Amino acid sequence: VKLCYLASSSVIHALRWVTAFAQRGYEVHLVSMSPLRHGLPKNVVLHSLPFPAPWGYWANAPWLRMILARVKPQLLHVHYAA
């Protein structure tokens, strides 16, 4: 199963979820517009969006669409969507 997790990479709660899924053998892609503050498992792919909040919520839409088209996840989870 291929998962895409749209979340802040600086929120430990989100990182615990992506780590748990990766440890269970899922292919996990984390998409974030915040800088990484904690380590990620080697099998989690980090996609960094170019624009920060608050305008990044709208300005990053084209980049998110490109990432989703390339990754083709079976499930997209949006964590803390504003």
PDB file of N, CA, C and O in Angstrom:
ATOM      1  N   VAL A   1       0.855  -1.172   0.000  1.00  0.00           N
ATOM      2  CA  VAL A   1       0.000   0.000   0.000  1.00  0.00           C
ATOM      3  C   VAL A   1       0.897   1.230   0.000  1.00  0.00           C
ATOM      4  O   VAL A   1       1.877   1.297   0.738  1.00  0.00           O
ATOM      5  N   LYS A   2       0.534   2.208  -0.816  1.00  0.00           N
ATOM      6  CA  LYS A   2       1.279   3.452  -0.919  1.00  0.00           C
ATOM      7  C   LYS A   2       0.470   4.568  -0.277  1.00  0.00           C
ATOM      8  O   LYS A   2      -0.645   4.862  -0.697  1.00  0.00           O
ATOM      9  N   LEU A   3       1.043   5.185   0.779  1.00  0.00           N
ATOM     10  CA  LEU A   3       0.368   6.247   1.515  1.00  0.00           C
ATOM     11  C   LEU A   3       1.065   7.573   1.280  1.00  0.00           C
ATOM     12  O   LEU A   3       2.293   7.632   1.223  1.00  0.00           O
ATOM     13  N   CYS A   4       0.271   8.628   1.203  1.00  0.00           N
ATOM     14  CA  CYS A   4       0.809   9.982   1.149  1.00  0.00           C
ATOM     15  C   CYS A   4       0.211  10.735   2.325  1.00  0.00           C
ATOM     16  O   CYS A   4      -1.001  10.751   2.515  1.00  0.00           O
ATOM     17  N   TYR A   5       1.075  11.318   3.124  1.00  0.00           N
ATOM     18  CA  TYR A   5       0.676  11.993   4.359  1.00  0.00           C
ATOM     19  C   TYR A   5       1.008  13.469   4.191  1.00  0.00           C
ATOM     20  O   TYR A   5       2.179  13.837   4.069  1.00  0.00           O
ATOM     21  N   LEU A   6       0.005  14.322   4.135  1.00  0.00           N
ATOM     22  CA  LEU A   6       0.198  15.768   4.023  1.00  0.00           C
ATOM     23  C   LEU A   6       0.125  16.333   5.431  1.00  0.00           C
ATOM     24  O   LEU A   6      -0.946  16.373   6.037  1.00  0.00           O
ATOM     25  N   ALA A   7       1.287  16.724   5.975  1.00  0.00           N
ATOM     26  CA  ALA A   7       1.347  17.154   7.368  1.00  0.00           C
ATOM     27  C   ALA A   7       2.604  17.975   7.596  1.00  0.00           C
ATOM     28  O   ALA A   7       3.539  17.952   6.790  1.00  0.00           O
ATOM     29  N   SER A   8       2.630  18.659   8.711  1.00  0.00           N
ATOM     30  CA  SER A   8       3.827  19.387   9.102  1.00  0.00           C
ATOM     31  C   SER A   8       4.880  18.394   9.573  1.00  0.00           C
ATOM     32  O   SER A   8       4.619  17.589  10.469  1.00  0.00           O
ATOM     33  N   SER A   9       6.055  18.468   8.977  1.00  0.00           N
ATOM     34  CA  SER A   9       7.122  17.554   9.383  1.00  0.00           C
ATOM     35  C   SER A   9       7.737  17.951  10.718  1.00  0.00           C
ATOM     36  O   SER A   9       8.622  17.266  11.222  1.00  0.00           O
ATOM     37  N   SER A  10       7.260  19.042  11.306  1.00  0.00           N
ATOM     38  CA  SER A  10       7.763  19.447  12.618  1.00  0.00           C
ATOM     39  C   SER A  10       6.844  18.993  13.749  1.00  0.00           C
ATOM     40  O   SER A  10       7.161  19.205  14.916  1.00  0.00           O
ATOM     41  N   VAL A  11       5.723  18.368  13.429  1.00  0.00           N
ATOM     42  CA  VAL A  11       4.769  17.897  14.441  1.00  0.00           C
ATOM     43  C   VAL A  11       5.063  16.434  14.766  1.00  0.00           C
ATOM     44  O   VAL A  11       4.949  15.564  13.904  1.00  0.00           O
ATOM     45  N   ILE A  12       5.450  16.179  15.989  1.00  0.00           N
ATOM     46  CA  ILE A  12       5.859  14.834  16.390  1.00  0.00           C
ATOM     47  C   ILE A  12       4.729  13.815  16.233  1.00  0.00           C
ATOM     48  O   ILE A  12       4.971  12.654  15.914  1.00  0.00           O
ATOM     49  N   HIS A  13       3.489  14.243  16.427  1.00  0.00           N
ATOM     50  CA  HIS A  13       2.353  13.334  16.287  1.00  0.00           C
ATOM     51  C   HIS A  13       2.271  12.790  14.857  1.00  0.00           C
ATOM     52  O   HIS A  13       2.085  11.591  14.647  1.00  0.00           O
ATOM     53  N   ALA A  14       2.427  13.662  13.874  1.00  0.00           N
ATOM     54  CA  ALA A  14       2.404  13.230  12.474  1.00  0.00           C
ATOM     55  C   ALA A  14       3.584  12.311  12.173  1.00  0.00           C
ATOM     56  O   ALA A  14       3.442  11.304  11.459  1.00  0.00           O
ATOM     57  N   LEU A  15       4.744  12.639  12.715  1.00  0.00           N
ATOM     58  CA  LEU A  15       5.924  11.802  12.471  1.00  0.00           C
ATOM     59  C   LEU A  15       5.768  10.415  13.079  1.00  0.00           C
ATOM     60  O   LEU A  15       6.246   9.430  12.523  1.00  0.00           O
ATOM     61  N   ARG A  16       5.085  10.337  14.201  1.00  0.00           N
ATOM     62  CA  ARG A  16       4.840   9.015  14.802  1.00  0.00           C
ATOM     63  C   ARG A  16       3.940   8.168  13.904  1.00  0.00           C
ATOM     64  O   ARG A  16       4.147   6.961  13.777  1.00  0.00           O
ATOM     65  N   TRP A  17       2.953   8.792  13.287  1.00  0.00           N
ATOM     66  CA  TRP A  17       2.077   8.058  12.376  1.00  0.00           C
ATOM     67  C   TRP A  17       2.840   7.557  11.158  1.00  0.00           C
ATOM     68  O   TRP A  17       2.729   6.387  10.788  1.00  0.00           O
ATOM     69  N   VAL A  18       3.614   8.429  10.495  1.00  0.00           N
ATOM     70  CA  VAL A  18       4.330   7.980   9.301  1.00  0.00           C
ATOM     71  C   VAL A  18       5.363   6.916   9.652  1.00  0.00           C
ATOM     72  O   VAL A  18       5.565   5.970   8.890  1.00  0.00           O
ATOM     73  N   THR A  19       5.987   7.041  10.822  1.00  0.00           N
ATOM     74  CA  THR A  19       6.944   6.030  11.261  1.00  0.00           C
ATOM     75  C   THR A  19       6.253   4.691  11.493  1.00  0.00           C
ATOM     76  O   THR A  19       6.754   3.642  11.069  1.00  0.00           O
ATOM     77  N   ALA A  20       5.093   4.710  12.133  1.00  0.00           N
ATOM     78  CA  ALA A  20       4.356   3.468  12.399  1.00  0.00           C
ATOM     79  C   ALA A  20       3.955   2.776  11.097  1.00  0.00           C
ATOM     80  O   ALA A  20       4.087   1.554  10.975  1.00  0.00           O
ATOM     81  N   PHE A  21       3.477   3.539  10.133  1.00  0.00           N
ATOM     82  CA  PHE A  21       3.109   2.938   8.846  1.00  0.00           C
ATOM     83  C   PHE A  21       4.335   2.394   8.116  1.00  0.00           C
ATOM     84  O   PHE A  21       4.287   1.312   7.522  1.00  0.00           O
ATOM     85  N   ALA A  22       5.436   3.129   8.154  1.00  0.00           N
ATOM     86  CA  ALA A  22       6.659   2.669   7.488  1.00  0.00           C
ATOM     87  C   ALA A  22       7.183   1.384   8.127  1.00  0.00           C
ATOM     88  O   ALA A  22       7.648   0.478   7.422  1.00  0.00           O
ATOM     89  N   GLN A  23       7.101   1.291   9.446  1.00  0.00           N
ATOM     90  CA  GLN A  23       7.558   0.087  10.135  1.00  0.00           C
ATOM     91  C   GLN A  23       6.702  -1.129   9.800  1.00  0.00           C
ATOM     92  O   GLN A  23       7.160  -2.260   9.928  1.00  0.00           O
ATOM     93  N   ARG A  24       5.480  -0.890   9.374  1.00  0.00           N
ATOM     94  CA  ARG A  24       4.589  -1.993   9.008  1.00  0.00           C
ATOM     95  C   ARG A  24       4.696  -2.354   7.528  1.00  0.00           C
ATOM     96  O   ARG A  24       3.922  -3.151   7.024  1.00  0.00           O
ATOM     97  N   GLY A  25       5.641  -1.729   6.832  1.00  0.00           N
ATOM     98  CA  GLY A  25       5.909  -2.110   5.453  1.00  0.00           C
ATOM     99  C   GLY A  25       5.208  -1.287   4.391  1.00  0.00           C
ATOM    100  O   GLY A  25       5.337  -1.583   3.210  1.00  0.00           O
ATOM    101  N   TYR A  26       4.476  -0.264   4.776  1.00  0.00           N
ATOM    102  CA  TYR A  26       3.823   0.595   3.800  1.00  0.00           C
ATOM    103  C   TYR A  26       4.851   1.512   3.140  1.00  0.00           C
ATOM    104  O   TYR A  26       5.843   1.900   3.759  1.00  0.00           O
ATOM    105  N   GLU A  27       4.612   1.879   1.901  1.00  0.00           N
ATOM    106  CA  GLU A  27       5.413   2.907   1.246  1.00  0.00           C
ATOM    107  C   GLU A  27       4.803   4.244   1.652  1.00  0.00           C
ATOM    108  O   GLU A  27       3.657   4.525   1.333  1.00  0.00           O
ATOM    109  N   VAL A  28       5.571   5.067   2.362  1.00  0.00           N
ATOM    110  CA  VAL A  28       5.044   6.294   2.940  1.00  0.00           C
ATOM    111  C   VAL A  28       5.764   7.506   2.352  1.00  0.00           C
ATOM    112  O   VAL A  28       6.997   7.554   2.316  1.00  0.00           O
ATOM    113  N   HIS A  29       4.969   8.471   1.901  1.00  0.00           N
ATOM    114  CA  HIS A  29       5.481   9.744   1.397  1.00  0.00           C
ATOM    115  C   HIS A  29       4.915  10.837   2.287  1.00  0.00           C
ATOM    116  O   HIS A  29       3.696  10.948   2.447  1.00  0.00           O
ATOM    117  N   LEU A  30       5.801  11.645   2.873  1.00  0.00           N
ATOM    118  CA  LEU A  30       5.400  12.760   3.715  1.00  0.00           C
ATOM    119  C   LEU A  30       5.577  14.046   2.918  1.00  0.00           C
ATOM    120  O   LEU A  30       6.678  14.338   2.446  1.00  0.00           O
ATOM    121  N   VAL A  31       4.499  14.803   2.764  1.00  0.00           N
ATOM    122  CA  VAL A  31       4.525  16.076   2.051  1.00  0.00           C
ATOM    123  C   VAL A  31       4.339  17.171   3.087  1.00  0.00           C
ATOM    124  O   VAL A  31       3.363  17.165   3.835  1.00  0.00           O
ATOM    125  N   SER A  32       5.284  18.135   3.104  1.00  0.00           N
ATOM    126  CA  SER A  32       5.252  19.148   4.155  1.00  0.00           C
ATOM    127  C   SER A  32       5.780  20.477   3.640  1.00  0.00           C
ATOM    128  O   SER A  32       6.644  20.519   2.778  1.00  0.00           O
ATOM    129  N   MET A  33       5.249  21.564   4.210  1.00  0.00           N
ATOM    130  CA  MET A  33       5.797  22.876   3.893  1.00  0.00           C
ATOM    131  C   MET A  33       6.627  23.426   5.043  1.00  0.00           C
ATOM    132  O   MET A  33       7.087  24.557   4.995  1.00  0.00           O
ATOM    133  N   SER A  34       6.857  22.632   6.071  1.00  0.00           N
ATOM    134  CA  SER A  34       7.693  23.067   7.185  1.00  0.00           C
ATOM    135  C   SER A  34       8.996  22.270   7.175  1.00  0.00           C
ATOM    136  O   SER A  34       9.033  21.136   6.688  1.00  0.00           O
ATOM    137  N   PRO A  35      10.060  22.847   7.719  1.00  0.00           N
ATOM    138  CA  PRO A  35      11.341  22.131   7.732  1.00  0.00           C
ATOM    139  C   PRO A  35      11.319  20.939   8.682  1.00  0.00           C
ATOM    140  O   PRO A  35      10.609  20.950   9.685  1.00  0.00           O
ATOM    141  N   LEU A  36      12.086  19.945   8.346  1.00  0.00           N
ATOM    142  CA  LEU A  36      12.181  18.731   9.154  1.00  0.00           C
ATOM    143  C   LEU A  36      12.999  19.017  10.409  1.00  0.00           C
ATOM    144  O   LEU A  36      14.118  19.512  10.332  1.00  0.00           O
ATOM    145  N   ARG A  37      12.428  18.735  11.581  1.00  0.00           N
ATOM    146  CA  ARG A  37      13.121  18.967  12.857  1.00  0.00           C
ATOM    147  C   ARG A  37      13.517  17.676  13.547  1.00  0.00           C
ATOM    148  O   ARG A  37      14.319  17.687  14.464  1.00  0.00           O
ATOM    149  N   HIS A  38      12.924  16.585  13.134  1.00  0.00           N
ATOM    150  CA  HIS A  38      13.213  15.282  13.728  1.00  0.00           C
ATOM    151  C   HIS A  38      13.584  14.330  12.605  1.00  0.00           C
ATOM    152  O   HIS A  38      13.243  14.551  11.456  1.00  0.00           O
ATOM    153  N   GLY A  39      14.249  13.269  12.940  1.00  0.00           N
ATOM    154  CA  GLY A  39      14.625  12.290  11.938  1.00  0.00           C
ATOM    155  C   GLY A  39      13.434  11.492  11.435  1.00  0.00           C
ATOM    156  O   GLY A  39      12.429  11.361  12.116  1.00  0.00           O
ATOM    157  N   LEU A  40      13.581  11.008  10.233  1.00  0.00           N
ATOM    158  CA  LEU A  40      12.571  10.141   9.622  1.00  0.00           C
ATOM    159  C   LEU A  40      13.194   8.782   9.356  1.00  0.00           C
ATOM    160  O   LEU A  40      14.395   8.693   9.100  1.00  0.00           O
ATOM    161  N   PRO A  41      12.391   7.729   9.375  1.00  0.00           N
ATOM    162  CA  PRO A  41      12.920   6.438   8.942  1.00  0.00           C
ATOM    163  C   PRO A  41      13.413   6.535   7.493  1.00  0.00           C
ATOM    164  O   PRO A  41      12.882   7.319   6.699  1.00  0.00           O
ATOM    165  N   LYS A  42      14.395   5.755   7.153  1.00  0.00           N
ATOM    166  CA  LYS A  42      14.988   5.827   5.811  1.00  0.00           C
ATOM    167  C   LYS A  42      13.993   5.492   4.708  1.00  0.00           C
ATOM    168  O   LYS A  42      14.153   5.943   3.583  1.00  0.00           O
ATOM    169  N   ASN A  43      12.967   4.711   5.031  1.00  0.00           N
ATOM    170  CA  ASN A  43      12.015   4.330   3.989  1.00  0.00           C
ATOM    171  C   ASN A  43      10.827   5.284   3.873  1.00  0.00           C
ATOM    172  O   ASN A  43       9.886   5.006   3.142  1.00  0.00           O
ATOM    173  N   VAL A  44      10.867   6.439   4.544  1.00  0.00           N
ATOM    174  CA  VAL A  44       9.848   7.480   4.375  1.00  0.00           C
ATOM    175  C   VAL A  44      10.431   8.534   3.432  1.00  0.00           C
ATOM    176  O   VAL A  44      11.518   9.055   3.668  1.00  0.00           O
ATOM    177  N   VAL A  45       9.698   8.833   2.362  1.00  0.00           N
ATOM    178  CA  VAL A  45      10.148   9.817   1.385  1.00  0.00           C
ATOM    179  C   VAL A  45       9.558  11.171   1.763  1.00  0.00           C
ATOM    180  O   VAL A  45       8.345  11.309   1.903  1.00  0.00           O
ATOM    181  N   LEU A  46      10.424  12.171   1.934  1.00  0.00           N
ATOM    182  CA  LEU A  46       9.988  13.515   2.284  1.00  0.00           C
ATOM    183  C   LEU A  46       9.924  14.371   1.024  1.00  0.00           C
ATOM    184  O   LEU A  46      10.886  14.448   0.262  1.00  0.00           O
ATOM    185  N   HIS A  47       8.769  15.014   0.808  1.00  0.00           N
ATOM    186  CA  HIS A  47       8.583  15.962  -0.290  1.00  0.00           C
ATOM    187  C   HIS A  47       8.350  17.324   0.353  1.00  0.00           C
ATOM    188  O   HIS A  47       7.356  17.517   1.056  1.00  0.00           O
ATOM    189  N   SER A  48       9.256  18.264   0.120  1.00  0.00           N
ATOM    190  CA  SER A  48       9.139  19.596   0.716  1.00  0.00           C
ATOM    191  C   SER A  48       8.458  20.549  -0.251  1.00  0.00           C
ATOM    192  O   SER A  48       8.865  20.666  -1.407  1.00  0.00           O
ATOM    193  N   LEU A  49       7.436  21.217   0.229  1.00  0.00           N
ATOM    194  CA  LEU A  49       6.735  22.221  -0.570  1.00  0.00           C
ATOM    195  C   LEU A  49       7.470  23.553  -0.440  1.00  0.00           C
ATOM    196  O   LEU A  49       8.035  23.855   0.619  1.00  0.00           O
ATOM    197  N   PRO A  50       7.457  24.388  -1.494  1.00  0.00           N
ATOM    198  CA  PRO A  50       8.313  25.576  -1.498  1.00  0.00           C
ATOM    199  C   PRO A  50       7.848  26.756  -0.651  1.00  0.00           C
ATOM    200  O   PRO A  50       8.677  27.557  -0.220  1.00  0.00           O
ATOM    201  N   PHE A  51       6.551  26.899  -0.410  1.00  0.00           N
ATOM    202  CA  PHE A  51       6.053  28.098   0.267  1.00  0.00           C
ATOM    203  C   PHE A  51       5.581  27.783   1.684  1.00  0.00           C
ATOM    204  O   PHE A  51       4.877  26.807   1.905  1.00  0.00           O
ATOM    205  N   PRO A  52       5.938  28.650   2.660  1.00  0.00           N
ATOM    206  CA  PRO A  52       5.514  28.437   4.045  1.00  0.00           C
ATOM    207  C   PRO A  52       4.086  28.923   4.287  1.00  0.00           C
ATOM    208  O   PRO A  52       3.506  29.642   3.470  1.00  0.00           O
ATOM    209  N   ALA A  53       3.539  28.538   5.430  1.00  0.00           N
ATOM    210  CA  ALA A  53       2.219  29.009   5.864  1.00  0.00           C
ATOM    211  C   ALA A  53       2.316  30.502   6.169  1.00  0.00           C
ATOM    212  O   ALA A  53       3.392  30.986   6.500  1.00  0.00           O
ATOM    213  N   PRO A  54       1.277  31.251   6.094  1.00  0.00           N
ATOM    214  CA  PRO A  54      -0.081  30.846   5.773  1.00  0.00           C
ATOM    215  C   PRO A  54      -0.376  30.810   4.276  1.00  0.00           C
ATOM    216  O   PRO A  54      -1.269  30.112   3.834  1.00  0.00           O
ATOM    217  N   TRP A  55       0.369  31.568   3.457  1.00  0.00           N
ATOM    218  CA  TRP A  55       0.058  31.612   2.022  1.00  0.00           C
ATOM    219  C   TRP A  55       0.367  30.295   1.318  1.00  0.00           C
ATOM    220  O   TRP A  55      -0.190  30.000   0.267  1.00  0.00           O
ATOM    221  N   GLY A  56       1.221  29.504   1.906  1.00  0.00           N
ATOM    222  CA  GLY A  56       1.565  28.224   1.319  1.00  0.00           C
ATOM    223  C   GLY A  56       0.393  27.274   1.188  1.00  0.00           C
ATOM    224  O   GLY A  56       0.393  26.390   0.337  1.00  0.00           O
ATOM    225  N   TYR A  57      -0.632  27.464   2.038  1.00  0.00           N
ATOM    226  CA  TYR A  57      -1.808  26.594   1.936  1.00  0.00           C
ATOM    227  C   TYR A  57      -2.437  26.690   0.557  1.00  0.00           C
ATOM    228  O   TYR A  57      -3.016  25.735   0.060  1.00  0.00           O
ATOM    229  N   TRP A  58      -2.344  27.837  -0.086  1.00  0.00           N
ATOM    230  CA  TRP A  58      -2.900  28.008  -1.431  1.00  0.00           C
ATOM    231  C   TRP A  58      -1.809  27.950  -2.495  1.00  0.00           C
ATOM    232  O   TRP A  58      -1.996  27.342  -3.530  1.00  0.00           O
ATOM    233  N   ALA A  59      -0.682  28.586  -2.234  1.00  0.00           N
ATOM    234  CA  ALA A  59       0.378  28.687  -3.235  1.00  0.00           C
ATOM    235  C   ALA A  59       1.013  27.341  -3.562  1.00  0.00           C
ATOM    236  O   ALA A  59       1.541  27.156  -4.661  1.00  0.00           O
ATOM    237  N   ASN A  60       0.977  26.392  -2.639  1.00  0.00           N
ATOM    238  CA  ASN A  60       1.590  25.087  -2.861  1.00  0.00           C
ATOM    239  C   ASN A  60       0.694  24.108  -3.613  1.00  0.00           C
ATOM    240  O   ASN A  60       1.133  23.004  -3.933  1.00  0.00           O
ATOM    241  N   ALA A  61      -0.525  24.485  -3.912  1.00  0.00           N
ATOM    242  CA  ALA A  61      -1.465  23.562  -4.575  1.00  0.00           C
ATOM    243  C   ALA A  61      -0.904  22.967  -5.864  1.00  0.00           C
ATOM    244  O   ALA A  61      -1.021  21.750  -6.069  1.00  0.00           O
ATOM    245  N   PRO A  62      -0.297  23.750  -6.759  1.00  0.00           N
ATOM    246  CA  PRO A  62       0.241  23.131  -7.990  1.00  0.00           C
ATOM    247  C   PRO A  62       1.346  22.115  -7.698  1.00  0.00           C
ATOM    248  O   PRO A  62       1.417  21.071  -8.354  1.00  0.00           O
ATOM    249  N   TRP A  63       2.204  22.389  -6.716  1.00  0.00           N
ATOM    250  CA  TRP A  63       3.273  21.453  -6.362  1.00  0.00           C
ATOM    251  C   TRP A  63       2.695  20.184  -5.755  1.00  0.00           C
ATOM    252  O   TRP A  63       3.158  19.090  -6.047  1.00  0.00           O
ATOM    253  N   LEU A  64       1.675  20.329  -4.924  1.00  0.00           N
ATOM    254  CA  LEU A  64       1.038  19.155  -4.343  1.00  0.00           C
ATOM    255  C   LEU A  64       0.416  18.284  -5.426  1.00  0.00           C
ATOM    256  O   LEU A  64       0.571  17.066  -5.410  1.00  0.00           O
ATOM    257  N   ARG A  65      -0.248  18.908  -6.381  1.00  0.00           N
ATOM    258  CA  ARG A  65      -0.840  18.137  -7.486  1.00  0.00           C
ATOM    259  C   ARG A  65       0.235  17.377  -8.263  1.00  0.00           C
ATOM    260  O   ARG A  65       0.036  16.216  -8.640  1.00  0.00           O
ATOM    261  N   MET A  66       1.380  18.012  -8.507  1.00  0.00           N
ATOM    262  CA  MET A  66       2.471  17.336  -9.233  1.00  0.00           C
ATOM    263  C   MET A  66       3.021  16.154  -8.428  1.00  0.00           C
ATOM    264  O   MET A  66       3.277  15.086  -8.995  1.00  0.00           O
ATOM    265  N   ILE A  67       3.177  16.347  -7.124  1.00  0.00           N
ATOM    266  CA  ILE A  67       3.676  15.259  -6.277  1.00  0.00           C
ATOM    267  C   ILE A  67       2.695  14.096  -6.282  1.00  0.00           C
ATOM    268  O   ILE A  67       3.084  12.936  -6.439  1.00  0.00           O
ATOM    269  N   LEU A  68       1.411  14.385  -6.126  1.00  0.00           N
ATOM    270  CA  LEU A  68       0.399  13.314  -6.119  1.00  0.00           C
ATOM    271  C   LEU A  68       0.338  12.603  -7.458  1.00  0.00           C
ATOM    272  O   LEU A  68       0.157  11.377  -7.500  1.00  0.00           O
ATOM    273  N   ALA A  69       0.499  13.333  -8.555  1.00  0.00           N
ATOM    274  CA  ALA A  69       0.481  12.701  -9.882  1.00  0.00           C
ATOM    275  C   ALA A  69       1.687  11.775 -10.056  1.00  0.00           C
ATOM    276  O   ALA A  69       1.578  10.722 -10.690  1.00  0.00           O
ATOM    277  N   ARG A  70       2.820  12.172  -9.499  1.00  0.00           N
ATOM    278  CA  ARG A  70       4.032  11.353  -9.628  1.00  0.00           C
ATOM    279  C   ARG A  70       3.991  10.145  -8.694  1.00  0.00           C
ATOM    280  O   ARG A  70       4.329   9.034  -9.079  1.00  0.00           O
ATOM    281  N   VAL A  71       3.557  10.343  -7.447  1.00  0.00           N
ATOM    282  CA  VAL A  71       3.561   9.275  -6.441  1.00  0.00           C
ATOM    283  C   VAL A  71       2.407   8.293  -6.659  1.00  0.00           C
ATOM    284  O   VAL A  71       2.568   7.099  -6.474  1.00  0.00           O
ATOM    285  N   LYS A  72       1.242   8.812  -7.038  1.00  0.00           N
ATOM    286  CA  LYS A  72       0.031   8.002  -7.231  1.00  0.00           C
ATOM    287  C   LYS A  72      -0.305   7.165  -5.985  1.00  0.00           C
ATOM    288  O   LYS A  72      -0.363   5.937  -6.034  1.00  0.00           O
ATOM    289  N   PRO A  73      -0.544   7.841  -4.861  1.00  0.00           N
ATOM    290  CA  PRO A  73      -0.835   7.087  -3.630  1.00  0.00           C
ATOM    291  C   PRO A  73      -2.219   6.448  -3.676  1.00  0.00           C
ATOM    292  O   PRO A  73      -3.116   6.932  -4.353  1.00  0.00           O
ATOM    293  N   GLN A  74      -2.356   5.380  -2.931  1.00  0.00           N
ATOM    294  CA  GLN A  74      -3.654   4.743  -2.780  1.00  0.00           C
ATOM    295  C   GLN A  74      -4.488   5.450  -1.722  1.00  0.00           C
ATOM    296  O   GLN A  74      -5.707   5.326  -1.707  1.00  0.00           O
ATOM    297  N   LEU A  75      -3.808   6.175  -0.828  1.00  0.00           N
ATOM    298  CA  LEU A  75      -4.490   6.898   0.230  1.00  0.00           C
ATOM    299  C   LEU A  75      -3.752   8.203   0.494  1.00  0.00           C
ATOM    300  O   LEU A  75      -2.525   8.205   0.619  1.00  0.00           O
ATOM    301  N   LEU A  76      -4.494   9.307   0.570  1.00  0.00           N
ATOM    302  CA  LEU A  76      -3.945  10.603   0.958  1.00  0.00           C
ATOM    303  C   LEU A  76      -4.572  10.980   2.291  1.00  0.00           C
ATOM    304  O   LEU A  76      -5.792  11.051   2.402  1.00  0.00           O
ATOM    305  N   HIS A  77      -3.726  11.213   3.286  1.00  0.00           N
ATOM    306  CA  HIS A  77      -4.202  11.653   4.583  1.00  0.00           C
ATOM    307  C   HIS A  77      -3.742  13.096   4.781  1.00  0.00           C
ATOM    308  O   HIS A  77      -2.556  13.396   4.633  1.00  0.00           O
ATOM    309  N   VAL A  78      -4.666  13.977   5.110  1.00  0.00           N
ATOM    310  CA  VAL A  78      -4.344  15.378   5.360  1.00  0.00           C
ATOM    311  C   VAL A  78      -4.455  15.602   6.856  1.00  0.00           C
ATOM    312  O   VAL A  78      -5.534  15.537   7.431  1.00  0.00           O
ATOM    313  N   HIS A  79      -3.317  15.864   7.478  1.00  0.00           N
ATOM    314  CA  HIS A  79      -3.219  16.001   8.928  1.00  0.00           C
ATOM    315  C   HIS A  79      -3.190  17.477   9.287  1.00  0.00           C
ATOM    316  O   HIS A  79      -2.341  18.212   8.797  1.00  0.00           O
ATOM    317  N   TYR A  80      -4.093  17.908  10.134  1.00  0.00           N
ATOM    318  CA  TYR A  80      -4.191  19.318  10.545  1.00  0.00           C
ATOM    319  C   TYR A  80      -4.433  20.237   9.352  1.00  0.00           C
ATOM    320  O   TYR A  80      -3.769  21.251   9.206  1.00  0.00           O
ATOM    321  N   ALA A  81      -5.365  19.913   8.513  1.00  0.00           N
ATOM    322  CA  ALA A  81      -5.686  20.782   7.372  1.00  0.00           C
ATOM    323  C   ALA A  81      -6.368  22.057   7.869  1.00  0.00           C
ATOM    324  O   ALA A  81      -7.220  22.031   8.734  1.00  0.00           O
ATOM    325  N   ALA A  82      -5.930  23.160   7.328  1.00  0.00           N
ATOM    326  CA  ALA A  82      -6.527  24.430   7.706  1.00  0.00           C
ATOM    327  C   ALA A  82      -7.488  24.904   6.626  1.00  0.00           C
ATOM    328  O   ALA A  82      -7.350  24.582   5.481  1.00  0.00           O
TER     329      ALA A  82
END
